[in-house]
Tab-separated table of C-alpha atoms in Angstrom:
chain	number	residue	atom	x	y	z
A	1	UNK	CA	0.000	0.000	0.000
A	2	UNK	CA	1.471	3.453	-1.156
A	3	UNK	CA	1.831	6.310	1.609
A	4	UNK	CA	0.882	9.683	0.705
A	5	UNK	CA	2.362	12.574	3.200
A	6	UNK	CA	1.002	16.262	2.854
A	7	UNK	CA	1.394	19.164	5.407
A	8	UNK	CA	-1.377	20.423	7.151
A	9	UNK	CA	-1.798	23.450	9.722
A	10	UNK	CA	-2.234	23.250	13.567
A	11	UNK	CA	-2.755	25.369	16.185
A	12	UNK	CA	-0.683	24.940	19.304
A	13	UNK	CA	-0.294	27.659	21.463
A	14	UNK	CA	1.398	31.081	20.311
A	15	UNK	CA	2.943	28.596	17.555
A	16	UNK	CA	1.510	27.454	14.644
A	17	UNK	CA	3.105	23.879	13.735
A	18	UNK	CA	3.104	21.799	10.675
A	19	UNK	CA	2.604	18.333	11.214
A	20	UNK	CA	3.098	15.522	8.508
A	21	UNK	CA	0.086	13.199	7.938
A	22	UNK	CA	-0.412	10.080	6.334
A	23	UNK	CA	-2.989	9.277	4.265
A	24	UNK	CA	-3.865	5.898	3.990
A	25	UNK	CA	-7.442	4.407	2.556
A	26	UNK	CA	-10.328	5.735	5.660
A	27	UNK	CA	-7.817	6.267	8.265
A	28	UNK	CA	-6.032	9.574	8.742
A	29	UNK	CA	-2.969	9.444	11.015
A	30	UNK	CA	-0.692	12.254	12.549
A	31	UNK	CA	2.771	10.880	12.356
A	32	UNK	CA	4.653	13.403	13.619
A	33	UNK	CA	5.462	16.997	13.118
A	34	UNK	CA	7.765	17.858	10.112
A	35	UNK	CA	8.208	21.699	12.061
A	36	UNK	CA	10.850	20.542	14.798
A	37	UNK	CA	12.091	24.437	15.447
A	38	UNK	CA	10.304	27.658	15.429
A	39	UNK	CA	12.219	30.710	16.653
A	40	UNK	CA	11.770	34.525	16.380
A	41	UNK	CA	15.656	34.986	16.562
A	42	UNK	CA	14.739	38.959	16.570
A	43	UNK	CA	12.141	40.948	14.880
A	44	UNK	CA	11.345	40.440	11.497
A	45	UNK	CA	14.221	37.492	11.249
A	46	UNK	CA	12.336	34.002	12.386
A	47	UNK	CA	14.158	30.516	11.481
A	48	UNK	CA	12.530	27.256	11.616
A	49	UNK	CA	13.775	24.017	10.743
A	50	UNK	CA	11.623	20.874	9.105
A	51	UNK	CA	12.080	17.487	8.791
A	52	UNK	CA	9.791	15.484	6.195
A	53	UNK	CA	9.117	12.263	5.648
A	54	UNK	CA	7.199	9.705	3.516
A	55	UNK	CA	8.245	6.863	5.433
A	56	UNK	CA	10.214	6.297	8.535
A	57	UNK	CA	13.277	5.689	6.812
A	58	UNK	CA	13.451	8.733	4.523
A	59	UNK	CA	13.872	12.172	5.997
A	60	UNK	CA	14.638	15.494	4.216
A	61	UNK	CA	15.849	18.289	7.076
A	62	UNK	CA	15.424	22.036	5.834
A	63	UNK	CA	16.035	24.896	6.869
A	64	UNK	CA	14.133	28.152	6.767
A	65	UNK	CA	14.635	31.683	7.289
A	66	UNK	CA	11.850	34.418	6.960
A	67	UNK	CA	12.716	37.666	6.648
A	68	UNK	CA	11.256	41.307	6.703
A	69	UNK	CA	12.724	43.817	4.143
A	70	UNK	CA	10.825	46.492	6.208
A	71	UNK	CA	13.641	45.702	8.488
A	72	UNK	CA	16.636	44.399	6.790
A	73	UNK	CA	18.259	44.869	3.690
A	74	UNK	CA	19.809	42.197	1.517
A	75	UNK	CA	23.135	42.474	0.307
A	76	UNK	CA	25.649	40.501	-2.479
A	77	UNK	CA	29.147	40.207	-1.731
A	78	UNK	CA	32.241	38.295	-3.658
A	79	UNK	CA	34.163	36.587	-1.662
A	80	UNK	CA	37.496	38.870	-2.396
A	81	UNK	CA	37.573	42.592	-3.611
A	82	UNK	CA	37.862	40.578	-7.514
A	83	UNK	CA	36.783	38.272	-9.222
A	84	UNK	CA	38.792	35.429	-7.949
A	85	UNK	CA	38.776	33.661	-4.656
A	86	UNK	CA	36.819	31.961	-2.347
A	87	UNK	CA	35.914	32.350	1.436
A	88	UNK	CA	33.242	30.399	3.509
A	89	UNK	CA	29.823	31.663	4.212
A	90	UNK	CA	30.210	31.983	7.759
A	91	UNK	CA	33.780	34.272	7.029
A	92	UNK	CA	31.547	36.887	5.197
A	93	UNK	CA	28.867	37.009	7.343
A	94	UNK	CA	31.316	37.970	10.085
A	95	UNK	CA	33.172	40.262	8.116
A	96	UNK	CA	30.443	42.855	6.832
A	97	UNK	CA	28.328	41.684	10.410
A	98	UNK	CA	25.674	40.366	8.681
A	99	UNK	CA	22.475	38.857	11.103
A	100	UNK	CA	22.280	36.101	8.676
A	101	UNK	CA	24.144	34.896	4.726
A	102	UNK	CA	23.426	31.668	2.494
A	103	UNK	CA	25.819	30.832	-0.410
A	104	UNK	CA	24.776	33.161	-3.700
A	105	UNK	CA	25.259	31.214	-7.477
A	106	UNK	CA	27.135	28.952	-8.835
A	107	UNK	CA	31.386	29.310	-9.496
A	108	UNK	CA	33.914	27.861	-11.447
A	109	UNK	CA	36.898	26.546	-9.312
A	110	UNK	CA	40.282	26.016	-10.457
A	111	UNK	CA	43.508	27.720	-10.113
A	112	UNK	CA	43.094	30.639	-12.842
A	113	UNK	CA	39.070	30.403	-12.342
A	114	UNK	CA	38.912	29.784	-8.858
A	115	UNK	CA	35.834	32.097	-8.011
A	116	UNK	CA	34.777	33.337	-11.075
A	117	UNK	CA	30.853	33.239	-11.796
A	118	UNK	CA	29.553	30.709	-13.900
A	119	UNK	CA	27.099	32.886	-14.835
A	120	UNK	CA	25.738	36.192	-14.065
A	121	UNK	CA	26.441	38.224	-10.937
A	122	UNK	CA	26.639	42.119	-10.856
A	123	UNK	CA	27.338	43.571	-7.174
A	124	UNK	CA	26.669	46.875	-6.426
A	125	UNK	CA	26.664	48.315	-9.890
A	126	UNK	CA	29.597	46.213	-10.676
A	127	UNK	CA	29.695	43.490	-13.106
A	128	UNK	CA	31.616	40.078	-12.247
A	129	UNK	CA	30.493	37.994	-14.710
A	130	UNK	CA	27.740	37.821	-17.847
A	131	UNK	CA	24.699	35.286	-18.571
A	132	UNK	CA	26.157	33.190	-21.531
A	133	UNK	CA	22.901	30.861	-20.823
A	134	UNK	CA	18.996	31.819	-20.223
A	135	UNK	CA	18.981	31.265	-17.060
A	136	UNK	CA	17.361	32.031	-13.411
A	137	UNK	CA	18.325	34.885	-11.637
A	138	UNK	CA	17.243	37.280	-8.862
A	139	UNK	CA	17.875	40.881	-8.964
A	140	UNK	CA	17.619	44.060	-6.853
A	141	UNK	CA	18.981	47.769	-5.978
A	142	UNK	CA	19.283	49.465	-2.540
A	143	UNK	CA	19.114	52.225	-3.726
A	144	UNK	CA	16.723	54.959	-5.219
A	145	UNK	CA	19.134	56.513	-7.296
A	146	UNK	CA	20.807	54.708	-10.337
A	147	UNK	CA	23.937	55.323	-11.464
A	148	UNK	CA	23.457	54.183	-14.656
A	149	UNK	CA	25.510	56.755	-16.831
A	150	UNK	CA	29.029	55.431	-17.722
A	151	UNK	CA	29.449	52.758	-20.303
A	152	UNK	CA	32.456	51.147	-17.782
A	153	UNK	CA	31.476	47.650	-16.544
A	154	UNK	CA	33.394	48.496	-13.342
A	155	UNK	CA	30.488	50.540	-12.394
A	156	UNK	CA	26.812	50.339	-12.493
A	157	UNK	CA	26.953	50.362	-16.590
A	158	UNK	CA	24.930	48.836	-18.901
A	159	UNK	CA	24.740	51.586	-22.166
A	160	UNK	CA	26.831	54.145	-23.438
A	161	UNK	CA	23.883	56.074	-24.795
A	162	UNK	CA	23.189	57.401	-21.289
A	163	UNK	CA	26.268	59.553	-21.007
A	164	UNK	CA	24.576	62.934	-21.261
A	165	UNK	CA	21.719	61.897	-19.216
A	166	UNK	CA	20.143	64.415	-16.956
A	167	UNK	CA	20.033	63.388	-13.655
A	168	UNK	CA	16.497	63.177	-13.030
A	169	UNK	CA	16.505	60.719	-15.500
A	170	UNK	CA	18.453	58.511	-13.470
A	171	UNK	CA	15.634	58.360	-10.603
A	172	UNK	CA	14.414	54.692	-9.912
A	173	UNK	CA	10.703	54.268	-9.245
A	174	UNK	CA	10.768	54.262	-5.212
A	175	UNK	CA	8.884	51.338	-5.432
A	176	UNK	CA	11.699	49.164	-7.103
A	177	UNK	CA	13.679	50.284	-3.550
A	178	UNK	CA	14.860	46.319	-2.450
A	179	UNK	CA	11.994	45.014	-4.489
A	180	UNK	CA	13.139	41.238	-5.666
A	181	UNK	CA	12.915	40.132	-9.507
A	182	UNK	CA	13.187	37.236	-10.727
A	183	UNK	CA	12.902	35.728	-14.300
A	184	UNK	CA	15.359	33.422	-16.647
A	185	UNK	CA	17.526	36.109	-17.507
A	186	UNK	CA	20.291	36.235	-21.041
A	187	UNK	CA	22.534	38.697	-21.648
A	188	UNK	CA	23.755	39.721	-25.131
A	189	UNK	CA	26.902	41.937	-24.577
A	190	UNK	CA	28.630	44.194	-27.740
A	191	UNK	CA	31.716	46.778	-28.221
A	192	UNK	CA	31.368	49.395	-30.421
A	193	UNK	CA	34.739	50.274	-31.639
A	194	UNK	CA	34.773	53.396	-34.100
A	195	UNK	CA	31.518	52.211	-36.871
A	196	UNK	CA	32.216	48.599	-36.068
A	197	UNK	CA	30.285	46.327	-33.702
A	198	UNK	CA	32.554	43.327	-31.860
A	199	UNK	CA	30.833	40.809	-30.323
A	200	UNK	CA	31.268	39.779	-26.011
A	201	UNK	CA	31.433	36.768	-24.985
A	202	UNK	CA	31.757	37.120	-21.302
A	203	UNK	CA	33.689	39.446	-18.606
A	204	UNK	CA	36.844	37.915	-16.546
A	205	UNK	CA	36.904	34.404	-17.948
A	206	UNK	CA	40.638	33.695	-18.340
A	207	UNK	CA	42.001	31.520	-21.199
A	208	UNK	CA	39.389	31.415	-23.720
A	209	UNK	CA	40.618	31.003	-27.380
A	210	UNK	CA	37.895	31.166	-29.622
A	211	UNK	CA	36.110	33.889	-27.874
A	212	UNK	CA	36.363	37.711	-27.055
A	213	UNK	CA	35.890	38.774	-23.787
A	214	UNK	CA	36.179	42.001	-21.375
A	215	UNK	CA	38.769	41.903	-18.223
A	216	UNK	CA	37.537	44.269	-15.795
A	217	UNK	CA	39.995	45.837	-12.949
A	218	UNK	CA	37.564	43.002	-10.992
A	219	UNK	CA	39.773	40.361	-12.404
A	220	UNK	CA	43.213	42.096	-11.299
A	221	UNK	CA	46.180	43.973	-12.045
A	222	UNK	CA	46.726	42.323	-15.527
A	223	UNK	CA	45.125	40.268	-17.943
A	224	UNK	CA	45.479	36.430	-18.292
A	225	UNK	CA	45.341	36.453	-22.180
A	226	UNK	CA	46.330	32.999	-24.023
A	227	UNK	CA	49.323	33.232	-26.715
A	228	UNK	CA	48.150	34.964	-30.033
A	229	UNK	CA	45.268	36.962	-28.339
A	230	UNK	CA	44.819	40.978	-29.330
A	231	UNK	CA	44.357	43.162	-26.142
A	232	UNK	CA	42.556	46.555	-26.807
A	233	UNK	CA	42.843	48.588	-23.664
A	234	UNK	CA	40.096	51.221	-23.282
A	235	UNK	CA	39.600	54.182	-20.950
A	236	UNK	CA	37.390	57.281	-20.907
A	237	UNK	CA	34.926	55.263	-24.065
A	238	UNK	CA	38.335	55.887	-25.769
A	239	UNK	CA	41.096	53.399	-27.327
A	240	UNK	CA	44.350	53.490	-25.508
A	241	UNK	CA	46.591	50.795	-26.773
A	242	UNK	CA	46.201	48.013	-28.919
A	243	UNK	CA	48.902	45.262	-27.612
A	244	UNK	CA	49.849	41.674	-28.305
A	245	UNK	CA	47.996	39.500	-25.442
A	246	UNK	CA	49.841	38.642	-21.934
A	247	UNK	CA	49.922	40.250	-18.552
A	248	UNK	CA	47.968	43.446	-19.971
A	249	UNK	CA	47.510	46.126	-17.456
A	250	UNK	CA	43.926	46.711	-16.949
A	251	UNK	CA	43.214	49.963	-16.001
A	252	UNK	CA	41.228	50.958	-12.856
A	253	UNK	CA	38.297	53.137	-14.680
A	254	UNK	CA	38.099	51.149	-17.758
A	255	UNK	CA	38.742	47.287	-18.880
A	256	UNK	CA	40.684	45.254	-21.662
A	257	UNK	CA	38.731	43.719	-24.656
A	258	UNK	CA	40.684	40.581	-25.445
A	259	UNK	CA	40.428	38.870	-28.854
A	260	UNK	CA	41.027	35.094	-28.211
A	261	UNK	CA	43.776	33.762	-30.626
A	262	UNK	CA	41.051	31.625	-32.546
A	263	UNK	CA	38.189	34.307	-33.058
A	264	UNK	CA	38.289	35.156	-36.988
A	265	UNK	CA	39.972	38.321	-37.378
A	266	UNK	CA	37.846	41.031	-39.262
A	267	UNK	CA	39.548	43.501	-41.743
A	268	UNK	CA	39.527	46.654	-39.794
A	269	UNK	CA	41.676	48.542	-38.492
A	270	UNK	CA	41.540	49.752	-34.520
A	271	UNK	CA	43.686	52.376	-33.397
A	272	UNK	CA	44.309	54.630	-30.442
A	273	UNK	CA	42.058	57.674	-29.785
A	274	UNK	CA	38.683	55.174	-31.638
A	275	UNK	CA	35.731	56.298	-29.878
A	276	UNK	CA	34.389	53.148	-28.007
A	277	UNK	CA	30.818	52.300	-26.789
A	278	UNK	CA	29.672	49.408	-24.262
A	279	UNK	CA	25.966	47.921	-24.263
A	280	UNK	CA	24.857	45.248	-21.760
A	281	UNK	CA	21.510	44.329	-22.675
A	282	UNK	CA	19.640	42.132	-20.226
A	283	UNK	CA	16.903	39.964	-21.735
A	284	UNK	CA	14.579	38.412	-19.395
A	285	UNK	CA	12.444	35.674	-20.656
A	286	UNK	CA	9.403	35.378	-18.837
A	287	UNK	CA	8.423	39.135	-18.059
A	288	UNK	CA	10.093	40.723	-21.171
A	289	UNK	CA	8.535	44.105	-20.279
A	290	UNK	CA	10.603	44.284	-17.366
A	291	UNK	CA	13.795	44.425	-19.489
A	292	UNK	CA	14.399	48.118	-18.681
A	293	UNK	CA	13.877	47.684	-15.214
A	294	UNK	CA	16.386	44.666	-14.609
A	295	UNK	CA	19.032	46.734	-16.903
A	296	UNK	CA	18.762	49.435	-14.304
A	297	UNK	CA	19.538	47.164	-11.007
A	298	UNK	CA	22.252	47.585	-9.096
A	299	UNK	CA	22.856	43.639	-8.288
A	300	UNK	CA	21.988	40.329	-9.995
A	301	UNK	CA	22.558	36.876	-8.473
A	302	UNK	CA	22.275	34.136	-10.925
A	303	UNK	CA	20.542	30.381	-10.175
A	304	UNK	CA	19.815	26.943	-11.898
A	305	UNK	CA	16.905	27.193	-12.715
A	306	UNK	CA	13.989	29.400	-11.373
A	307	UNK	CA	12.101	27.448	-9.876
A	308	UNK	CA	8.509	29.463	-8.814
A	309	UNK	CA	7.230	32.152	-11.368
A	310	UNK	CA	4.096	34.569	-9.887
A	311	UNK	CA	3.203	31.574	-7.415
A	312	UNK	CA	3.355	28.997	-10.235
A	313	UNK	CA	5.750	26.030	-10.144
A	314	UNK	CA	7.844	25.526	-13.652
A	315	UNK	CA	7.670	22.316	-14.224
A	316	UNK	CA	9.487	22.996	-17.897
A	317	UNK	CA	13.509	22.930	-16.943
A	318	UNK	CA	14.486	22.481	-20.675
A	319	UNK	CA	14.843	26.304	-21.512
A	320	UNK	CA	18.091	26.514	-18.671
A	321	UNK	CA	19.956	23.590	-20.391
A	322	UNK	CA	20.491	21.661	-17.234
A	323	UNK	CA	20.966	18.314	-16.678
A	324	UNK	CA	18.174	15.356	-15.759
A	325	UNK	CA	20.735	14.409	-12.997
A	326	UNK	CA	20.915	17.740	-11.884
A	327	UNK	CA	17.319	18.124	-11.694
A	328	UNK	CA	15.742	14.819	-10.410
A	329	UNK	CA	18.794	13.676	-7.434
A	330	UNK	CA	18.946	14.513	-4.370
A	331	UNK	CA	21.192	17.089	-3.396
A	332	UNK	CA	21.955	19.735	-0.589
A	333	UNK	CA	20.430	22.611	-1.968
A	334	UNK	CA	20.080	26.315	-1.327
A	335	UNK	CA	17.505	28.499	-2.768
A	336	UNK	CA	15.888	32.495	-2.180
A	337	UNK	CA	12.476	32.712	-2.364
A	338	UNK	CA	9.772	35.599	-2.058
A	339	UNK	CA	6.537	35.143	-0.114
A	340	UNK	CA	3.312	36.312	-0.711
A	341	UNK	CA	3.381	39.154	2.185
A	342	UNK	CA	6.734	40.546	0.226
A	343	UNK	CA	8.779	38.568	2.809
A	344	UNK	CA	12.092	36.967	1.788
A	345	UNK	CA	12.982	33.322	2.592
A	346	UNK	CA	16.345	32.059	2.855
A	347	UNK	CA	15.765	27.875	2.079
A	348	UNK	CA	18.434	25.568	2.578
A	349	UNK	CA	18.418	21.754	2.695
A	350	UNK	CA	20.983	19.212	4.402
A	351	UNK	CA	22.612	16.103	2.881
A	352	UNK	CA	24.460	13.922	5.241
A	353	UNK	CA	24.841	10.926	6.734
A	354	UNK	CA	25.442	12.729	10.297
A	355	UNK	CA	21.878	13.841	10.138
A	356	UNK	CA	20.586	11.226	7.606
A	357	UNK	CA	19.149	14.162	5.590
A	358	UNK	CA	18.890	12.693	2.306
A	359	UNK	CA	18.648	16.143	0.259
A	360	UNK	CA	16.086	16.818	-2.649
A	361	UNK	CA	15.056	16.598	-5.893
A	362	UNK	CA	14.210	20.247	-7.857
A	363	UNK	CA	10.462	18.993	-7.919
A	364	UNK	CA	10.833	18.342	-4.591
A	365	UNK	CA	12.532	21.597	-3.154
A	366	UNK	CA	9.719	23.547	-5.707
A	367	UNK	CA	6.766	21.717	-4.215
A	368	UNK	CA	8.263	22.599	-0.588
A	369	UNK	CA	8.777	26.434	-0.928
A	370	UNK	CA	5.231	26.144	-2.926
A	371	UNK	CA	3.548	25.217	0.408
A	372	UNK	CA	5.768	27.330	1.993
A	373	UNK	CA	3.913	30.310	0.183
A	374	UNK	CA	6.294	31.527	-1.899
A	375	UNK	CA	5.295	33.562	-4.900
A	376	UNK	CA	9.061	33.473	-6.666
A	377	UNK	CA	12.067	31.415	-5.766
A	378	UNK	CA	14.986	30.596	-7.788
A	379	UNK	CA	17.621	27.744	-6.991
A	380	UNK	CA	20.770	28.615	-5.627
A	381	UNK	CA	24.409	26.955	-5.845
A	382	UNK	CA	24.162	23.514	-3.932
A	383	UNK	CA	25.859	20.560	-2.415
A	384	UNK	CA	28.415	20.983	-0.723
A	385	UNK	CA	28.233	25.411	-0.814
A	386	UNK	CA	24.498	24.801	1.150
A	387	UNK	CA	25.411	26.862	3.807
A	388	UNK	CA	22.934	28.946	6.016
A	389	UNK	CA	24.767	31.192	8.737
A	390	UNK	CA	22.151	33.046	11.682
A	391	UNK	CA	22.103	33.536	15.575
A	392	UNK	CA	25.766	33.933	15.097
A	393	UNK	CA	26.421	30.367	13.413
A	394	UNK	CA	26.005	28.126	10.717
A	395	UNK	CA	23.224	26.189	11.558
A	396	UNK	CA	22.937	23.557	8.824
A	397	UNK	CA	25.363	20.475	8.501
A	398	UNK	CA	27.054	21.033	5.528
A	399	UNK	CA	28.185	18.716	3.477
A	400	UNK	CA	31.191	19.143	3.138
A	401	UNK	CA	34.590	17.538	3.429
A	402	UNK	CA	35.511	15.843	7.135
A	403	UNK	CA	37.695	18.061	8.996
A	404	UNK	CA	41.098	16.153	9.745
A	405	UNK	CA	41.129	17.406	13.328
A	406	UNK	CA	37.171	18.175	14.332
A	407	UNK	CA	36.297	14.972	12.072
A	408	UNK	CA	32.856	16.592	11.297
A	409	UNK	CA	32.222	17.613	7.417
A	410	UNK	CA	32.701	21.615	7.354
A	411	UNK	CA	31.506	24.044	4.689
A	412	UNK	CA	33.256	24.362	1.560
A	413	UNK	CA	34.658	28.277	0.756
A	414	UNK	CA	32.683	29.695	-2.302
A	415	UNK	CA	32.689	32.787	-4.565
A	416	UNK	CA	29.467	35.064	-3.220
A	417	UNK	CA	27.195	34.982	-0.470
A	418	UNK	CA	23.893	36.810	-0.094
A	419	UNK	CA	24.181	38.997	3.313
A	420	UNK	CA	20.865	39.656	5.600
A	421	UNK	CA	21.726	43.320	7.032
A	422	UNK	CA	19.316	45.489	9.846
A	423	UNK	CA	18.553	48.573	7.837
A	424	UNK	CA	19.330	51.316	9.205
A	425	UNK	CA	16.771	53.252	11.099
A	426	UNK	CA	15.666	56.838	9.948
């Protein structure tokens, strides 16, 4: 006989507790409660921790964390100053003295990619890397006022054609203030250099031969350019030196467009003192309408796949190119959701034979924040980056490797976190 489990709602006390019933043919039995913690760690931040099961043997533990923009604002950091490097969660909570941080998208590792995004991630106006994929992603600004007037991707950039821009038109709708987006997001990047249009392939992905791409002062001092590559250094939307590929020095206010040894050379000629013009275009999927509002936020985090779109599950994973593996194991997974009150959720799930979580399935994790009440939630980087830091500790068992001297798995460093700050009050 097949056992059904569904959540239902009860009333106990102050608290209101989920409690996992099984349905079997005229006989409805309360097994146990799934909701093993509920805890207002302060106002507007409350965590509670589920454990769910379809049979005694399985058990998925989760995590959740509500929070209350109307009291908190959430921040993206990398884990260095550039584009490379890693650090743990719980390291960059501490270090900006964030209340709470989960691990942000997914990263390449490696040593000349260690920490760079494998896929699209803007912080603060700044862009670390592009989305080569459609893809989910989450997006936001902090701020009111957009900066939005320099074609330099080392600031919040996405046109050139905004340079003589009057400042009011700068002004973001106050109701965009730490509003969250979310959609399957593309990006389709170009140079202008004099009346010719060059093609982008990404920003501060070392080594790539058959490609052009942008190295931003994000990356570091100099370029990492293969053999036979063209560097065109550009400051000021101006030419500065067009030099055989190596350690180019990337300047602070402007970036190196490297042409990968392999890329078919054009007939035309690019000299100093060519006027040069940058677009970003972000092109969200879903909501295409919103496209001018997503090119004028300050940060994007991106995630495979979105998972919740306007309260509706996607069931349809095919358009984000990801694998069946990927999609229907069970893994430790991390994800940011949006409630229907405006609330955000922070969403992470253990798996590890220390707690005998068994992780989940996409379906799985979807269904879960679903009942949850999220309206929008996009997956996060997983496995062994699940990490959820609040009260002033990690509070999920990572998986991660064993610690030689603690012999307990610890967290794995990664490349950006999203940060859970108290707002400051006015």
């Amino acid at each position: 006989m097949k056992v059904y489990s569904k959540i239902v709602s009860i009333q106990i006390g102050p608290l209101t507790c989920l409690c996992n019933v099984l349905i079997l043919p005229l006989l409805l039995i309360i097994l146990y409660s799934p909701l093993l913690i509920a805890d207002e760690l302060q106002s507007g931040l409350t965590y509670k921790k589920y454990s769910i099961s379809d049979t005694e043997a399985d058990q998925q533990i989760i995590h959740v964390l509500t929070i209350d923009p109307k009291q908190f604002t959430l921040k993206s950091v990398h884990a260095k100053d550039g584009v490379l490097g890693t650090a743990t969660v719980e390291s960059l909570a501490r270090r900006y003295n964030a209340v709470a941080a989960i691990n942000g998208g997914f990263f390449r590792m490696g040593e000349k990619l260690d920490g760079t995004p494998a896929g699209i991630l803007k912080i603060d106006g700044r862009w670390f890397g592009l989305a080569y994929k459609t893809r989910g992603a989450l997006g936001w600004s902090n701020s009111e006022l957009s900066t939005n007037a320099n074609a330099n991707p080392n600031s919040n950039s996405n046109s050139a054609s905004n340079t003589n821009s009057k400042r009011s038109s700068n002004l973001r709708d106050k109701n965009l203030q730490d509003k969250i987006l979310m959609d399957r997001i593309q990006t389709k990047t170009n140079l202008e250099i004099g009346q010719k249009k060059f093609k982008v392939y990404g920003i501060n992905q070392p080594g790539v031969v058959s490609r052009a791409i942008l190295y931003t002062s994000a990356y570091g001092a100099t370029t990492d350019s293969p053999p036979g590559a063209m560097d065109i250094i550009i400051q000021n939307d101006k030419v500065t030196d067009v030099v055989p590929a190596g350690k180019t020095p990337i300047p602070l206010d402007g970036y190196v467009y490297s042409i990968g040894p392999k890329v078919p050379r054009v007939e035309f000629k690019i000299a100093k003192g060519d006027p040069v013009k940058l677009e970003i275009k972000i092109l969200p999927s879903i909501n295409k309408r919103a496209s001018s509002t997503w090119q004028s936020l300050d940060n994007i985090v991106g995630g495979i796949p979105l998972l919740i779109e306007n309260g509706r599950i996607l069931k349809d994973l095919t358009s984000e190119n990801i694998s069946s593996v990927f999609i229907d194991r069970r893994h430790a997974r991390t994800a940011f959701g949006v409630l229907k009150n405006g609330h955000w959720v922070f969403a992470v799930v253990e798996k590890s034979q220390s707690s005998g979580s068994l992780g989940m399935t996409l379906p799985e994790l979807s269904a879960f924040l679903h009942r949850l009440g999220c309206r929008h939630a996009v997956n996060l980087d997983g496995g062994t980056s699940s990490t959820l830091f609040a009260n002033n500790k990690v509070i999920n068992v990572p998986q991660g490797e064993i610690d030689e001297n603690l012999r307990i798995p610890v967290a794995r460093e990664i490349a950006d976190a999203l940060l859970i700050l108290p707002r400051a009050k006015s």
